[in-house]
Coordinates of C-alpha atoms and ligand atoms in Angstrom, one line a residue:
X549 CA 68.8 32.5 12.0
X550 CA 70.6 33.7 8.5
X551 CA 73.1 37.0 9.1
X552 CA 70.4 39.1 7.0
X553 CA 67.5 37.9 9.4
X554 CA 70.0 38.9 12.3
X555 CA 70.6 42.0 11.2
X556 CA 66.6 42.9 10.7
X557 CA 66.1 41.4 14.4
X558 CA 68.9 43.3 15.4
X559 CA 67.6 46.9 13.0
X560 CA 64.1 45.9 14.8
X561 CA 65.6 45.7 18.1
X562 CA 67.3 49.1 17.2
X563 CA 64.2 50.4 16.4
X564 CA 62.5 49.5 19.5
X565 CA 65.2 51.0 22.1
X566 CA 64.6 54.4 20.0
X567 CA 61.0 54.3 20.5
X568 CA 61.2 53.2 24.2
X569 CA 63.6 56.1 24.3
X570 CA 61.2 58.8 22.5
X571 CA 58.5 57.7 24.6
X572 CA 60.1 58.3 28.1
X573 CA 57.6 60.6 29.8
X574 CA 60.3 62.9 30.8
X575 CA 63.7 63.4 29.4
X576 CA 65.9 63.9 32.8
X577 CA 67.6 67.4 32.9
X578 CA 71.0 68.3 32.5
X579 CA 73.5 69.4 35.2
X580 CA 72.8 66.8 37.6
X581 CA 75.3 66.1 40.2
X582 CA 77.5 63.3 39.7
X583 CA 77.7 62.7 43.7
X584 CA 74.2 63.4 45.4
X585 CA 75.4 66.4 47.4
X586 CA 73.8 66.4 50.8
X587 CA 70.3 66.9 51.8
X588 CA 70.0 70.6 52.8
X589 CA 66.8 69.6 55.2
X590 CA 68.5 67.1 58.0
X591 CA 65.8 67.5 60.3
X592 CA 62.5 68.7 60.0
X593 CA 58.9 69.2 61.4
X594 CA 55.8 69.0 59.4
X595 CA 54.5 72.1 60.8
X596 CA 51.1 70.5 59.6
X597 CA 47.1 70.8 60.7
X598 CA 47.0 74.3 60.2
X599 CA 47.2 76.0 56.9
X600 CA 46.4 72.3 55.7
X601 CA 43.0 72.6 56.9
X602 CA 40.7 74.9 54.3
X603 CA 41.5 77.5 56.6
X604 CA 43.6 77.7 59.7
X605 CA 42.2 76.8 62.8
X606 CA 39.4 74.4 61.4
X607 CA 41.3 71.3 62.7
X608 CA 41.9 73.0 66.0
X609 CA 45.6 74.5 65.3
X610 CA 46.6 77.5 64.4
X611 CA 50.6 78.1 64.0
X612 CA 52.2 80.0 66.6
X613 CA 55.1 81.9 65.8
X614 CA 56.8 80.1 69.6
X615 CA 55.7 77.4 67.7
X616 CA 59.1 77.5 65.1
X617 CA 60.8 79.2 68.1
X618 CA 60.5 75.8 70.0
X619 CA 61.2 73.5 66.7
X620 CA 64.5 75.6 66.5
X621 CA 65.6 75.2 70.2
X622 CA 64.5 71.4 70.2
X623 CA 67.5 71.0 67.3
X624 CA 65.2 70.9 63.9
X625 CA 66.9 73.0 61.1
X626 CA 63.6 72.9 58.5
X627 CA 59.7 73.1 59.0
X628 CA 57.9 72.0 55.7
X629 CA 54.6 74.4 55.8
X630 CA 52.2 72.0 53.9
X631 CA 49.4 74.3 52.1
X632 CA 45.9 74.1 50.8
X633 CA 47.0 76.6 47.9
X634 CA 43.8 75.0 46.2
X635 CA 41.2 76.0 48.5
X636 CA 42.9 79.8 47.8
X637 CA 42.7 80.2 44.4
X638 CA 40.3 80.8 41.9
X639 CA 38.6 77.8 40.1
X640 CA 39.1 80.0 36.9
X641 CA 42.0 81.5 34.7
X642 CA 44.8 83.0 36.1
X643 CA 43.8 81.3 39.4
X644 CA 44.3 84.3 41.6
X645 CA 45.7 83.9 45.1
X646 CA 44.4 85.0 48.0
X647 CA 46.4 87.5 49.2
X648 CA 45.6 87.1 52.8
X649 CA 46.6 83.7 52.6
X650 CA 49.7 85.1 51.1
X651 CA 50.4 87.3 53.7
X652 CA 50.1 84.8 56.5
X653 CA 52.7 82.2 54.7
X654 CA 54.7 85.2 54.2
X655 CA 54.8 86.0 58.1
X656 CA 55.7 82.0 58.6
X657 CA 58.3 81.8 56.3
X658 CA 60.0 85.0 56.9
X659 CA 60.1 84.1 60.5
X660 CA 61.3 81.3 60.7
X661 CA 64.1 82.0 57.9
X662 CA 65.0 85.0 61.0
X663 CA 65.7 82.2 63.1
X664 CA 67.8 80.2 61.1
X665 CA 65.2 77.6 59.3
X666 CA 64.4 76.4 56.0
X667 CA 61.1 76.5 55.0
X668 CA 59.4 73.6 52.3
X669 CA 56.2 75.6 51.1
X670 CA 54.2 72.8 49.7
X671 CA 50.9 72.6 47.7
X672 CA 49.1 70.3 50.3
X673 CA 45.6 68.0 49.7
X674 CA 45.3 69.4 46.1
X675 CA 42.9 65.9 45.8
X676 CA 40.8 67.0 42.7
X677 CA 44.1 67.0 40.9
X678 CA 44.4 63.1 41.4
X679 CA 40.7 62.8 39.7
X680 CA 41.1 65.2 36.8
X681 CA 44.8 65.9 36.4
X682 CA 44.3 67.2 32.9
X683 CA 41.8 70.5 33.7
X684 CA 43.8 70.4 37.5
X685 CA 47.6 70.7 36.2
X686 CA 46.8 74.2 34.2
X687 CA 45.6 75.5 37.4
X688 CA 48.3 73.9 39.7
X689 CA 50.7 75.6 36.8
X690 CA 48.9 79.0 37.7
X691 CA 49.3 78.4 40.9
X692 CA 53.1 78.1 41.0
X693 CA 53.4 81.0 38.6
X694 CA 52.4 82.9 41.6
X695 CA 54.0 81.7 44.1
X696 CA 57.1 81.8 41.6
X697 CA 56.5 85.7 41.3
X698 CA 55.9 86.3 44.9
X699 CA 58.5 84.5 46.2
X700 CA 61.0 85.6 44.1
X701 CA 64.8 86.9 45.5
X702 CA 63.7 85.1 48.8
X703 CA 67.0 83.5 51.0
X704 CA 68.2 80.0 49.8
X705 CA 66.6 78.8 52.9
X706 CA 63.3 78.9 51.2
X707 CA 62.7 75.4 49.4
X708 CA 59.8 74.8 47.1
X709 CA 58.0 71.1 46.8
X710 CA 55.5 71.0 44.0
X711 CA 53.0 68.6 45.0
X712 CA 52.0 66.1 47.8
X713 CA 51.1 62.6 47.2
X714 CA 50.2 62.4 43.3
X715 CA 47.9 59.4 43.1
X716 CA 45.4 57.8 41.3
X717 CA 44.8 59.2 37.6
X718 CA 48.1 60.7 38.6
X719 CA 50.4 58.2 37.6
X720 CA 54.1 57.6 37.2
X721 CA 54.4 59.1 33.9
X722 CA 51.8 62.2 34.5
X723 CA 53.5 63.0 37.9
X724 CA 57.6 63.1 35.9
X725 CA 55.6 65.2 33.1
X726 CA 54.0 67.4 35.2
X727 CA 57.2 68.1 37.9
X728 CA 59.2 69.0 34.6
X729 CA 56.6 71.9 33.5
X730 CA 56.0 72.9 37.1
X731 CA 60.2 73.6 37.5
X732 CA 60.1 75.2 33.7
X733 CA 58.0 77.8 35.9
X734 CA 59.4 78.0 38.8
X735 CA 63.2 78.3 37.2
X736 CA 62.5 81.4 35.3
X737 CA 62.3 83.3 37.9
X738 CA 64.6 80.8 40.9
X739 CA 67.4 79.1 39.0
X740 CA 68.7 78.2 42.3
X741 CA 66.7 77.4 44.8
X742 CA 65.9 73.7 46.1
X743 CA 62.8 72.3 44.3
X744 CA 61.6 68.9 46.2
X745 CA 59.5 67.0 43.5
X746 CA 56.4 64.9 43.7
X747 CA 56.5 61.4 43.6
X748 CA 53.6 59.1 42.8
X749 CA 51.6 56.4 44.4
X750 CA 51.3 58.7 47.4
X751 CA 55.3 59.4 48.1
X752 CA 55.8 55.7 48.4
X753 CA 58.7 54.3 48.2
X754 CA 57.0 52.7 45.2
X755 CA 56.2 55.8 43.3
X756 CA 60.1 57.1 44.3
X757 CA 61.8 54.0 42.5
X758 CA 59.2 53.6 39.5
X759 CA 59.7 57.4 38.9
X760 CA 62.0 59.6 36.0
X761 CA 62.4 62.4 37.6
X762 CA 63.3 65.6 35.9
X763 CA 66.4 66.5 38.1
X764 CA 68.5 69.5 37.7
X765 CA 71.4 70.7 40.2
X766 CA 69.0 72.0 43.2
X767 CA 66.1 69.1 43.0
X768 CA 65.0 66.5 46.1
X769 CA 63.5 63.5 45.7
X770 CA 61.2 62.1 48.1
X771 CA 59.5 60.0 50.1
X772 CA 56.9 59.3 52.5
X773 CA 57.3 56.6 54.7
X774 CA 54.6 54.9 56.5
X775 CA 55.2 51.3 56.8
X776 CA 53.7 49.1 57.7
X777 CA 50.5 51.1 57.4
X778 CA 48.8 48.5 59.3
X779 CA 50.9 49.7 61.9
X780 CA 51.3 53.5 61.0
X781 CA 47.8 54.1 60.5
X782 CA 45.9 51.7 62.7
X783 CA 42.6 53.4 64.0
X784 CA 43.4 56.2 62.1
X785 CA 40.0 58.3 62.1
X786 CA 40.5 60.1 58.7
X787 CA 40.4 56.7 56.7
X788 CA 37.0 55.8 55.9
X789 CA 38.6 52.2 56.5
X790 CA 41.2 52.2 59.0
X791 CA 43.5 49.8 59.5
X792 CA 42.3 48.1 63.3
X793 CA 44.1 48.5 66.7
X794 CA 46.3 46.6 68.5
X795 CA 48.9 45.9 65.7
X796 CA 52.5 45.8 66.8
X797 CA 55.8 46.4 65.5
X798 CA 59.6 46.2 66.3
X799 CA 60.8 42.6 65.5
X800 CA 64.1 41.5 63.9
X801 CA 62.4 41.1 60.5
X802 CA 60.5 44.0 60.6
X803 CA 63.3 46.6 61.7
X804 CA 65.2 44.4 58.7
X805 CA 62.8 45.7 56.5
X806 CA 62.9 49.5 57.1
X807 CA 66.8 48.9 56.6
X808 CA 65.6 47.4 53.4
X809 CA 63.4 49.5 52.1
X810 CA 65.5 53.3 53.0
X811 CA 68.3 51.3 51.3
X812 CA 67.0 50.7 48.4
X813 CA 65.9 54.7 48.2
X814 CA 69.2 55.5 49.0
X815 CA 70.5 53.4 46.2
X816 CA 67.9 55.3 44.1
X817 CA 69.2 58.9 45.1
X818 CA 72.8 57.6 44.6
X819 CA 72.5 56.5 41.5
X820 CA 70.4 59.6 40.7
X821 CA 72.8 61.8 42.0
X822 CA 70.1 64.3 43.7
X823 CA 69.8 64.3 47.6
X824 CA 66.7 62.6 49.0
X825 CA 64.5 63.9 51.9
X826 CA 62.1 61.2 53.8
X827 CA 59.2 64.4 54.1
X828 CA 56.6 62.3 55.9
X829 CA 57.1 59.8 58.1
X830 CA 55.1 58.8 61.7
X831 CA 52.5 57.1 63.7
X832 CA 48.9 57.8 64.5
X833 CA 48.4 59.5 67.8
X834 CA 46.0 56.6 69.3
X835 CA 48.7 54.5 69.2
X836 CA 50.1 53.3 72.1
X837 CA 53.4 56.1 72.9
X838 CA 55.6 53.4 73.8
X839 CA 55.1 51.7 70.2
X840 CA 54.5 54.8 68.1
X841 CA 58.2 55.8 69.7
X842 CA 60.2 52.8 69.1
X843 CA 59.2 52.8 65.5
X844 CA 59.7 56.6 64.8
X845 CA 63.0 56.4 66.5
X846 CA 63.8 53.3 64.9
X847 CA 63.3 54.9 60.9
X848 CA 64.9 58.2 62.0
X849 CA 67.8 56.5 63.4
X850 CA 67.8 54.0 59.9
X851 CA 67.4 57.3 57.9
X852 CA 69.7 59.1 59.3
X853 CA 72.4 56.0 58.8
X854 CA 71.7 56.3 55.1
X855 CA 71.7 60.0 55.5
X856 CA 68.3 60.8 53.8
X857 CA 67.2 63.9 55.3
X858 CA 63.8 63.5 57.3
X859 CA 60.5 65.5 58.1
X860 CA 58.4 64.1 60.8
X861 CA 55.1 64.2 60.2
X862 CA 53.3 65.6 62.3
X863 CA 53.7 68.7 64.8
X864 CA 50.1 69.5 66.8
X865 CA 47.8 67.8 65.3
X866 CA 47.3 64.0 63.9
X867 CA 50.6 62.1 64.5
X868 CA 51.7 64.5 66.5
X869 CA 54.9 65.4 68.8
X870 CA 53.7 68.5 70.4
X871 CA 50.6 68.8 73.1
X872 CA 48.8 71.8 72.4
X873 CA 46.3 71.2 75.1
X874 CA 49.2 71.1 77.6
X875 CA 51.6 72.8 76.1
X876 CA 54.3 70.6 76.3
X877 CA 56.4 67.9 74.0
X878 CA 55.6 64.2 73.9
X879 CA 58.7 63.5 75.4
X880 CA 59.1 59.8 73.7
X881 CA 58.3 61.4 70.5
X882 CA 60.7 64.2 70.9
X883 CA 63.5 62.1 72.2
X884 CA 63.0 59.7 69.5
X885 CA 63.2 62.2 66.7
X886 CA 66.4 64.6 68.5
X887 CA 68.2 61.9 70.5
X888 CA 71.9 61.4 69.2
X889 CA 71.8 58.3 66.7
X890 CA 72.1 54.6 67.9
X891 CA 72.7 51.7 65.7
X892 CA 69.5 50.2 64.7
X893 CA 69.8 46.9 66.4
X894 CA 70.3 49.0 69.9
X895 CA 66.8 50.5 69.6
X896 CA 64.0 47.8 70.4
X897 CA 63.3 46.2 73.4
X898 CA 59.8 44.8 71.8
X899 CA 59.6 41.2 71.4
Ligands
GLC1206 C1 49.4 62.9 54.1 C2 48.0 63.4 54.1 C3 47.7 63.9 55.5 C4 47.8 62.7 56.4 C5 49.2 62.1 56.4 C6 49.3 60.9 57.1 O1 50.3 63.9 54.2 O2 47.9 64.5 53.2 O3 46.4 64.4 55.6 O4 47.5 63.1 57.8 O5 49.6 61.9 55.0 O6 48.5 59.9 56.6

């Protein structure tokens, strides 16, 4: 190749970087952190099955204030509240918000900040969104603005997330896009409050490392870890096809592979610079207890050695920790998430 042909691969080359560069869904904020401060959520309960539902008490569970009185004394500092804000808000312009449902979040959250907790107010099981982002997003938008306004001058200890488990039509790009107008909202009125941001492909580990997330100085990334989901989700009723029973977990190669897997999103966050939070993670109830235990005590233990900040999922209803019917802990479950931490390879005794 002659030096001027160089030059035009090289001015093409040029050229193409550029457009790459133009064409990046979301230009990452400014003021990020040069050294991923640490996660503000250590431990948490998914305080989930309740407002969830399309109103409280259709899955059997209604939150009881005890209920974040008991989450405190067990040693949790956080409950993320996960929200059907969709199922509250008109289908048409400016989306209004119900304002009992207002008023019950507002009882939640304020309690539980009185006893020392963070709260993660999500937008929970907004599914239409993942079918027709386009019309979905102006709402979503709406929906924030109002929950922006309302919460406004709350205590630090009040943490926004902006959506759960983006999927389908929402993609990569659509999901980076759509967390940078959602915080363009929500900063106006909370410059400093911790925003946890939606990641695609469900929360997966996937979605975390193929996303370009629009960070700033108080944003989380996550993830939702449920793997293997043959395992996680085996007779799981809510899956039209559920994975089948009887699969089990807790060799060498497969305790290897959660090290793997929460090392590479801590990799992620570190080279990011924003702290990460693990905001699902568990095992279907049906599962035998000894097996659902080893596992979620084998990834808290793993996530808590890579200090990602965790949220089990769930409290009282599906994957739960808590027996409503008897009113007492799953002990293995509890131990497993509140037990001091062990070094991975101390944790199974399956074969
Ligand atoms: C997601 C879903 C929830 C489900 C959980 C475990 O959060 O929204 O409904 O129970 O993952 O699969």
């Amino acid at each position: 190749m002659g030096l001027k042909q160089r030059h035009i691969v090289r001015g093409l080359l040029a050229l193409m970087l550029a457009l790459a560069a133009c064409s990046t869904p979301t230009p990452m904020r400014t003021g990020l952190n040069r050294v991923a401060p640490p996660s503000p959520v250590q431990r948490c309960m998914n305080l989930s099955g309740a407002l969830e539902a399309s109103y409280e008490g259709e899955w059997g569970y209604r939150i009881r204030l005890e209920d974040v009185d008991r989450l405190a004394a067990a040693g949790f500092d956080t409950i993320r509240l996960p929200v059907k804000w969709s199922a509250h808000a008109g289908k048409m312009k400016p989306y209004a918000l119900d304002p009992m449902m207002l008023a019950r979040t507002d009882e939640i959250i304020d309690y539980a900040i009185s006893r020392g907790m963070n709260v993660i107010l999500n937008v929970h099981h907004y599914s239409e969104m993942n079918k027709r982002p386009r019309r979905h997003e102006r709402r979503l938008l709406g929906i924030w603005a109002q929950l922006a306004e309302h919460y406004a001058g709350y205590p630090d200890a009040l943490i926004f997330e902006v959506l759960n488990e983006p999927r389908g039509a929402m993609t990569s790009a659509r999901t980076d896009a759509l967390n940078d107008k959602v915080m363009t909202v929500i900063r106006e009125e909370h410059p400093d409050r911790w925003v946890v941001l939606a990641t695609a492909d469900w929360g997966s580990l996937r979605g975390l490392l193929g996303s370009k997330p629009p960070l700033d100085h108080k944003t989380i990334l996550s993830l939702h870890y449920y793997e293997p989901f043959d395992f996680t989700h085996q007779g799981a009723h809510f899956l039209t096809a559920s994975p089948p029973s009887g699969k089990l977990w807790g060799k060498a190669k497969e305790m290897k592979a959660v090290r793997r897997d929460l090392g590479s999103a801590a990799d992620f966050r570190d080279a990011l610079g924003a702290p990460l939070l693990m905001g699902e993670f568990g095992v279907y109830e049906d599962v035998p207890l000894a097996d659902r235990a080893r596992w979620v005590k084998a990834v808290r233990i793993e996530a808590e050695a890579q200090k990602i900040g965790w949220c089990h999922w769930g409290y009282a209803t599906t994957f739960k920790a808590y027996d409503i019917e008897q009113e007492r802990w799953i002990g293995p479950i509890r131990a497993a998430l509140i037990d001091t931490p062990l070094p991975l390879a101390e944790v199974s005794t399956a074969p």
